[in-house]
Short mmCIF file of C-alpha atoms and ligand atoms in Angstrom, two decimals:
data_model
loop_
_atom_site.label_atom_id
_atom_site.label_comp_id
_atom_site.label_asym_id
_atom_site.label_seq_id
_atom_site.Cartn_x
_atom_site.Cartn_y
_atom_site.Cartn_z
CA MET A 1300 -21.20 161.79 144.89
CA LEU A 1301 -24.84 159.69 145.14
CA PRO A 1302 -26.25 159.44 148.61
CA GLU A 1303 -25.78 155.63 149.62
CA GLN A 1304 -29.24 155.39 150.13
CA LEU A 1305 -31.75 156.86 147.70
CA CYS A 1306 -35.77 156.93 148.15
CA ALA A 1307 -39.05 158.61 146.31
CA THR A 1308 -42.18 159.50 145.66
CA ALA A 1309 -45.05 158.72 142.74
CA VAL A 1310 -48.33 159.67 141.77
CA ALA A 1311 -50.73 158.32 139.27
CA HIS A 1312 -54.03 157.76 138.10
CA PRO A 1313 -55.53 155.60 135.76
CA ASN A 1314 -56.81 155.41 131.96
CA ILE A 1315 -59.54 154.97 130.55
CA ALA A 1316 -58.68 154.39 127.02
CA LEU A 1317 -61.01 155.30 124.42
CA ILE A 1318 -58.93 153.68 121.40
CA LYS A 1319 -58.15 150.31 123.05
CA TYR A 1320 -55.35 148.49 123.66
CA TRP A 1321 -55.64 144.90 122.54
CA GLY A 1322 -53.09 142.71 121.49
CA LYS A 1323 -48.68 142.26 121.83
CA ARG A 1324 -46.80 142.88 118.52
CA ASP A 1325 -43.52 141.17 121.17
CA GLU A 1326 -45.03 140.39 124.44
CA GLN A 1327 -41.14 140.37 126.23
CA LEU A 1328 -40.86 144.72 125.66
CA VAL A 1329 -44.04 144.67 125.51
CA LEU A 1330 -44.73 146.58 121.59
CA PRO A 1331 -48.86 146.60 120.88
CA ALA A 1332 -50.12 145.61 117.79
CA ALA A 1333 -52.11 149.07 117.36
CA ASP A 1334 -52.29 152.82 118.62
CA SER A 1335 -54.57 153.55 121.42
CA LEU A 1336 -55.73 156.34 122.45
CA SER A 1337 -57.30 157.63 126.40
CA MET A 1338 -58.10 159.34 128.81
CA THR A 1339 -56.27 159.88 132.39
CA LEU A 1340 -58.75 160.04 135.70
CA ASP A 1341 -58.64 162.66 138.51
CA VAL A 1342 -59.86 159.31 140.58
CA PHE A 1343 -58.34 156.08 142.64
CA SER A 1344 -54.43 157.92 142.30
CA THR A 1345 -51.40 155.02 142.96
CA THR A 1346 -49.05 155.82 146.01
CA THR A 1347 -45.71 154.43 145.55
CA THR A 1348 -42.67 154.80 147.73
CA VAL A 1349 -38.69 152.78 146.02
CA ARG A 1350 -36.37 152.89 148.89
CA LEU A 1351 -32.76 151.61 147.59
CA ASP A 1352 -31.36 149.12 150.64
CA PRO A 1353 -28.27 147.97 150.31
CA ALA A 1354 -28.09 145.18 152.32
CA ALA A 1355 -31.19 143.99 151.89
CA SER A 1356 -30.77 140.60 149.36
CA GLY A 1357 -34.08 140.78 147.57
CA ASP A 1358 -36.95 143.22 147.36
CA HIS A 1359 -39.72 143.88 149.20
CA VAL A 1360 -42.91 145.12 148.05
CA THR A 1361 -46.10 145.79 149.68
CA LEU A 1362 -49.67 146.61 148.40
CA ASN A 1363 -51.72 148.59 150.19
CA GLY A 1364 -49.72 147.41 153.45
CA ALA A 1365 -49.61 143.95 152.43
CA ALA A 1366 -46.21 141.90 151.96
CA ALA A 1367 -46.57 140.67 147.39
CA THR A 1368 -45.30 137.45 146.52
CA GLY A 1369 -45.36 135.17 143.66
CA GLU A 1370 -46.62 137.06 140.44
CA PRO A 1371 -47.54 140.85 141.64
CA HIS A 1372 -43.99 140.84 142.73
CA ARG A 1373 -42.47 139.05 140.17
CA ARG A 1374 -43.43 141.50 138.18
CA VAL A 1375 -42.06 143.94 139.54
CA ALA A 1376 -38.71 142.86 141.10
CA ALA A 1377 -38.38 142.24 136.45
CA PHE A 1378 -39.54 145.80 136.50
CA LEU A 1379 -36.90 146.98 138.86
CA ASP A 1380 -34.58 145.02 137.37
CA LEU A 1381 -34.20 146.69 134.71
CA VAL A 1382 -34.07 150.27 136.20
CA ARG A 1383 -31.75 148.86 137.46
CA ASP A 1384 -29.59 147.62 134.55
CA ARG A 1385 -30.06 150.95 133.04
CA ALA A 1386 -28.74 153.10 135.66
CA GLY A 1387 -25.78 150.34 136.31
CA ARG A 1388 -26.62 150.29 139.82
CA SER A 1389 -27.84 146.76 141.90
CA GLU A 1390 -29.29 147.86 145.17
CA ALA A 1391 -32.73 145.65 146.09
CA ALA A 1392 -35.67 148.53 146.67
CA VAL A 1393 -38.66 148.34 149.42
CA VAL A 1394 -40.99 149.24 147.97
CA ASP A 1395 -44.51 150.34 149.45
CA THR A 1396 -47.38 150.51 146.56
CA ARG A 1397 -51.11 152.61 147.98
CA ASN A 1398 -53.75 152.56 145.56
CA THR A 1399 -56.83 155.43 146.26
CA VAL A 1400 -59.32 152.47 144.74
CA PRO A 1401 -61.97 151.36 146.58
CA THR A 1402 -61.03 148.09 147.52
CA GLY A 1403 -63.46 145.61 146.15
CA ALA A 1404 -64.57 147.62 143.31
CA GLY A 1405 -62.30 145.47 140.73
CA LEU A 1406 -61.09 148.89 139.52
CA ALA A 1407 -57.64 148.55 140.41
CA SER A 1408 -55.55 149.81 137.86
CA SER A 1409 -51.27 148.03 136.67
CA ALA A 1410 -51.58 151.90 134.34
CA SER A 1411 -51.09 154.07 137.81
CA GLY A 1412 -48.88 151.49 139.83
CA PHE A 1413 -47.25 150.98 137.33
CA ALA A 1414 -46.61 154.43 136.16
CA ALA A 1415 -46.32 155.53 139.65
CA LEU A 1416 -43.24 152.65 139.93
CA ALA A 1417 -41.81 153.44 136.63
CA LEU A 1418 -41.17 157.54 138.37
CA ALA A 1419 -40.47 156.57 141.62
CA ALA A 1420 -38.07 153.94 141.00
CA SER A 1421 -36.78 155.74 138.10
CA ALA A 1422 -35.70 158.29 140.17
CA ALA A 1423 -34.69 156.20 143.37
CA TYR A 1424 -31.83 154.71 141.39
CA GLY A 1425 -30.31 158.02 140.19
CA LEU A 1426 -32.08 158.10 136.73
CA THR A 1427 -33.78 161.29 134.66
CA LEU A 1428 -36.63 160.14 131.92
CA ARG A 1429 -37.72 162.14 129.15
CA ASP A 1430 -41.01 162.02 129.87
CA THR A 1431 -41.13 159.97 125.95
CA GLU A 1432 -38.24 157.85 128.35
CA LEU A 1433 -40.25 157.17 131.93
CA SER A 1434 -43.13 156.25 129.43
CA ARG A 1435 -41.35 153.58 127.33
CA LEU A 1436 -40.18 152.49 130.75
CA ALA A 1437 -43.85 152.36 132.08
CA ARG A 1438 -44.46 150.40 129.27
CA ARG A 1439 -41.98 147.67 130.29
CA GLY A 1440 -44.51 147.16 133.20
CA SER A 1441 -48.08 147.36 131.86
CA GLY A 1442 -48.64 148.32 128.37
CA SER A 1443 -51.26 150.67 129.49
CA ALA A 1444 -48.89 152.61 131.80
CA SER A 1445 -47.13 154.29 128.95
CA ARG A 1446 -50.08 156.50 129.06
CA SER A 1447 -50.91 157.21 132.36
CA VAL A 1448 -47.53 158.86 132.26
CA PHE A 1449 -49.62 162.28 130.55
CA GLY A 1450 -52.18 163.88 132.20
CA GLY A 1451 -55.59 164.78 129.98
CA PHE A 1452 -54.86 162.65 126.54
CA ALA A 1453 -53.05 160.52 125.85
CA LEU A 1454 -51.74 158.49 122.35
CA TRP A 1455 -50.04 155.71 122.77
CA ARG A 1456 -47.33 154.53 119.51
CA ALA A 1457 -47.24 150.81 118.70
CA GLY A 1458 -44.10 152.12 117.19
CA GLU A 1459 -41.80 150.82 113.89
CA GLY A 1460 -40.23 147.28 113.87
CA ALA A 1461 -38.80 145.33 115.81
CA GLY A 1462 -35.67 145.01 118.85
CA ALA A 1463 -34.37 147.75 120.07
CA GLU A 1464 -36.42 150.00 117.00
CA GLY A 1465 -39.46 149.13 118.25
CA ASP A 1466 -39.01 149.60 122.21
CA MET A 1467 -37.22 153.12 120.60
CA SER A 1468 -40.36 154.31 119.06
CA SER A 1469 -43.17 152.57 121.37
CA TYR A 1470 -43.82 155.00 123.72
CA ALA A 1471 -47.07 157.63 124.69
CA GLU A 1472 -47.72 161.96 123.69
CA PRO A 1473 -50.03 164.17 125.07
CA VAL A 1474 -52.77 165.09 122.93
CA PRO A 1475 -53.55 168.34 121.90
CA VAL A 1476 -57.63 168.88 122.12
CA GLY A 1477 -60.16 171.39 121.49
CA ASN A 1478 -63.00 172.75 123.81
CA LEU A 1479 -64.08 168.69 125.71
CA ASP A 1480 -65.61 169.19 128.29
CA VAL A 1481 -66.26 165.09 129.68
CA SER A 1482 -67.31 162.96 132.84
CA LEU A 1483 -66.46 159.90 133.08
CA VAL A 1484 -69.70 157.82 135.42
CA ILE A 1485 -67.84 154.39 136.23
CA ALA A 1486 -70.44 151.87 136.94
CA VAL A 1487 -69.02 148.85 138.57
CA VAL A 1488 -71.42 145.88 138.71
CA ASP A 1489 -68.73 143.53 139.60
CA ALA A 1490 -66.39 143.64 141.79
CA GLY A 1491 -65.47 140.10 141.58
CA PRO A 1492 -62.09 139.06 140.70
CA LYS A 1493 -61.38 138.75 136.65
CA ALA A 1494 -61.65 134.77 135.78
CA ILE A 1495 -58.52 136.33 133.35
CA SER A 1496 -55.99 137.99 133.19
CA SER A 1497 -56.50 140.37 130.51
CA ARG A 1498 -52.17 139.67 129.61
CA ALA A 1499 -53.93 135.87 128.86
CA ALA A 1500 -56.99 136.23 127.37
CA MET A 1501 -54.45 139.19 124.90
CA ARG A 1502 -52.89 136.45 123.59
CA ARG A 1503 -55.80 134.13 123.36
CA THR A 1504 -56.98 137.08 121.40
CA VAL A 1505 -54.25 137.69 118.90
CA ASP A 1506 -53.41 133.62 118.86
CA THR A 1507 -57.59 132.89 117.91
CA SER A 1508 -60.00 135.14 116.83
CA PRO A 1509 -60.81 135.23 113.71
CA LEU A 1510 -61.94 139.06 114.06
CA TYR A 1511 -58.49 140.37 115.29
CA ARG A 1512 -56.70 141.11 112.73
CA PRO A 1513 -59.63 143.50 111.06
CA TRP A 1514 -60.52 145.38 114.40
CA VAL A 1515 -57.14 146.30 114.66
CA GLU A 1516 -57.33 147.62 111.10
CA SER A 1517 -61.05 149.45 112.03
CA SER A 1518 -58.85 150.47 115.51
CA ARG A 1519 -56.53 152.74 112.78
CA ALA A 1520 -59.90 154.18 111.09
CA ASP A 1521 -61.49 154.95 114.59
CA LEU A 1522 -57.61 156.90 115.91
CA ASP A 1523 -58.10 159.46 112.82
CA ASP A 1524 -62.22 159.57 113.32
CA MET A 1525 -60.45 160.12 116.90
CA ARG A 1526 -58.58 162.90 116.61
CA GLY A 1527 -60.24 164.73 115.21
CA ALA A 1528 -63.49 164.17 116.81
CA LEU A 1529 -61.31 166.06 119.65
CA GLU A 1530 -59.77 168.72 118.11
CA ARG A 1531 -62.93 169.72 117.74
CA GLY A 1532 -64.47 169.40 120.87
CA ASP A 1533 -67.31 166.99 119.32
CA LEU A 1534 -68.19 165.21 122.62
CA GLU A 1535 -70.82 163.06 120.46
CA ALA A 1536 -68.24 161.39 118.03
CA VAL A 1537 -65.86 161.30 120.02
CA GLY A 1538 -68.53 159.12 122.54
CA GLU A 1539 -68.92 157.30 119.67
CA ILE A 1540 -66.03 156.89 118.58
CA ALA A 1541 -65.36 154.87 121.78
CA GLU A 1542 -68.30 153.11 122.15
CA ARG A 1543 -67.80 151.19 118.87
CA ASN A 1544 -64.44 150.63 119.34
CA ALA A 1545 -64.77 149.18 122.50
CA LEU A 1546 -67.27 146.93 121.44
CA GLY A 1547 -65.17 145.77 118.25
CA MET A 1548 -62.47 144.94 121.58
CA HIS A 1549 -64.61 142.48 122.61
CA ALA A 1550 -66.13 141.07 119.15
CA THR A 1551 -63.08 139.68 118.71
CA MET A 1552 -62.79 138.30 122.29
CA LEU A 1553 -66.07 136.19 121.79
CA ALA A 1554 -64.86 134.79 118.44
CA ALA A 1555 -61.83 133.63 120.50
CA ARG A 1556 -61.19 129.88 121.05
CA PRO A 1557 -62.32 129.23 123.56
CA ALA A 1558 -64.31 132.77 123.52
CA VAL A 1559 -63.14 135.27 126.28
CA ARG A 1560 -66.22 137.22 128.05
CA TYR A 1561 -66.06 140.10 130.19
CA LEU A 1562 -69.03 141.04 129.34
CA SER A 1563 -71.86 139.94 131.40
CA PRO A 1564 -75.40 140.54 131.73
CA ALA A 1565 -75.44 143.49 134.01
CA THR A 1566 -73.21 144.90 132.01
CA LEU A 1567 -75.69 144.45 128.95
CA THR A 1568 -78.23 145.90 131.84
CA VAL A 1569 -76.28 149.43 131.74
CA LEU A 1570 -75.78 149.40 128.37
CA ASP A 1571 -78.82 149.32 127.60
CA SER A 1572 -79.76 152.69 129.55
CA VAL A 1573 -76.71 154.10 128.23
CA SER A 1574 -79.34 153.85 124.64
CA GLN A 1575 -82.07 155.01 126.63
CA LEU A 1576 -80.59 158.15 127.68
CA ARG A 1577 -79.51 158.92 124.72
CA ARG A 1578 -82.98 157.95 123.25
CA ASP A 1579 -83.56 161.13 126.22
CA GLY A 1580 -81.62 163.58 124.21
CA ILE A 1581 -78.57 162.67 126.75
CA ALA A 1582 -74.78 162.06 124.76
CA ALA A 1583 -73.29 159.15 127.44
CA TYR A 1584 -71.70 156.82 125.69
CA ALA A 1585 -70.50 153.32 126.95
CA THR A 1586 -66.38 151.74 126.76
CA MET A 1587 -65.35 148.50 128.92
CA ASP A 1588 -61.66 147.02 130.25
CA ALA A 1589 -61.23 143.87 130.57
CA GLY A 1590 -63.74 143.50 132.68
CA PRO A 1591 -67.77 143.11 133.02
CA ASN A 1592 -68.27 147.37 135.07
CA VAL A 1593 -69.04 149.98 132.04
CA LYS A 1594 -67.76 153.28 132.27
CA VAL A 1595 -69.73 156.34 130.22
CA LEU A 1596 -69.10 159.03 128.77
CA CYS A 1597 -70.79 161.91 128.98
CA ARG A 1598 -70.58 166.12 129.36
CA SER A 1599 -69.96 166.94 133.43
CA SER A 1600 -73.55 168.87 133.68
CA ASP A 1601 -75.22 165.60 132.96
CA ALA A 1602 -73.34 163.50 134.76
CA GLU A 1603 -75.39 162.63 138.14
CA ARG A 1604 -78.41 162.63 135.27
CA VAL A 1605 -76.29 159.41 134.22
CA VAL A 1606 -75.13 157.91 137.59
CA ARG A 1607 -79.17 157.73 138.44
CA ALA A 1608 -79.54 155.95 134.74
CA VAL A 1609 -77.11 153.22 135.69
CA ARG A 1610 -78.14 153.51 138.60
CA SER A 1611 -79.72 149.97 138.98
CA GLY A 1612 -77.81 147.05 138.79
CA THR A 1613 -74.80 148.46 139.64
CA SER A 1614 -73.44 147.94 143.01
CA GLN A 1615 -71.13 150.95 143.05
CA THR A 1616 -70.76 154.36 140.70
CA PHE A 1617 -67.98 157.04 140.58
CA VAL A 1618 -67.26 160.00 138.32
CA ALA A 1619 -64.09 161.27 137.14
CA ARG A 1620 -63.13 163.69 135.57
CA LEU A 1621 -59.57 164.79 133.33
CA GLY A 1622 -56.42 163.53 135.90
CA PRO A 1623 -52.88 165.08 136.21
CA GLY A 1624 -50.39 162.99 134.38
CA ALA A 1625 -47.17 160.74 137.02
CA SER A 1626 -45.73 163.75 139.03
CA LEU A 1627 -42.84 163.20 142.01
CA ARG A 1628 -43.37 164.13 145.38
CA PRO A 1629 -42.03 167.60 145.70
CA GLY A 1630 -39.02 166.89 148.70
CA ALA A 1631 -39.52 163.09 147.52
CA VAL A 1632 -35.94 162.09 146.81
CA GLY A 1633 -33.33 162.22 148.52
C1 DP6 B 3086 -58.29 146.29 128.25
O1 DP6 B 3086 -52.32 147.52 129.64
O2 DP6 B 3086 -53.49 145.43 131.72
O3 DP6 B 3086 -57.29 147.55 129.90
O4 DP6 B 3086 -49.40 145.48 128.63
O5 DP6 B 3086 -50.17 143.10 129.67
O6 DP6 B 3086 -49.87 144.42 131.75
P1 DP6 B 3086 -51.04 145.23 129.68
O7 DP6 B 3086 -52.10 145.14 129.41
P2 DP6 B 3086 -52.63 145.71 129.91
O8 DP6 B 3086 -53.92 146.45 128.87
C2 DP6 B 3086 -55.04 146.91 129.02
C3 DP6 B 3086 -56.06 146.05 128.57
C4 DP6 B 3086 -57.67 147.19 128.08
C5 DP6 B 3086 -57.74 148.67 127.22
C6 DP6 B 3086 -56.67 149.83 127.36
O9 DP6 B 3086 -56.38 149.89 128.33
O10 DP6 B 3086 -55.99 149.75 126.54
#
């Protein structure tokens, strides 16, 4: 017999894609148009506790101590419905989420959030999932969360087909990597809220950008090249491929109608500094997501030099390394 009230706490970290996920072939099941590949970071963890509350009529969600309402609450409750369905249970839950990302840095991550929620909720509702199943579940909350289930480098497979076949075949898995020393310098240029959510921007790009299909094709080739570069432990190649893939993604958005532009003048200033670093013989390569902030891949021994080079024009910088996969807090299920 399961105890009447179960509780679990899980920790997960954000990930940064080196081969980007941008566009879904199925919005409901969160099936992507193409494979993507990321590195999980060792900073900005999310810790989430899920406690079943049989007496409550609905889910109660707090984010850094403040009650979530509107869309954030709806997304968490819809996600818990998936877990309840699967577990054959109906109790409401109390969800407490804490992010260690500095508030106002514009770096909050749905990837660490839904990876931690998937693990804590599945444990609290009595499900024991293999990593692949956990990754498929986290994917339903936010696509990139499928990759934060794993530490190090992770490849999220687009999978094949539609419906249940697509759902079963789309999950992340760890990528074996040669001896690669890599750090990521995070240059925060603008901490403000996004003008358009990544979800809406992705949809518009798929629906209207004439550059979208060609980018998906080139992204497939980038992924093959990236796997080779990772196996060889070739940081220069890893960086070059990551940078071209990210710029291509932003090009597809710029060609959307109306255009989606996340990159700001301050972003371009950092990109200029990164080019200058390369001319000075430092292996430094940039990638940007659905926002103006820049993440710079480099050797750990060069990280401080990179920080100094990108400092002008940025409000904050952080140095991250490879981090761990999602985990349950020992003794936290009960
Ligand atoms: C630019 O995973 O946030 O960071 O699946 O709609 O929740 P949804 O999108 P999300 O998109 C992340 C997009 C990206 C690239 C990436 O992480 O691969």
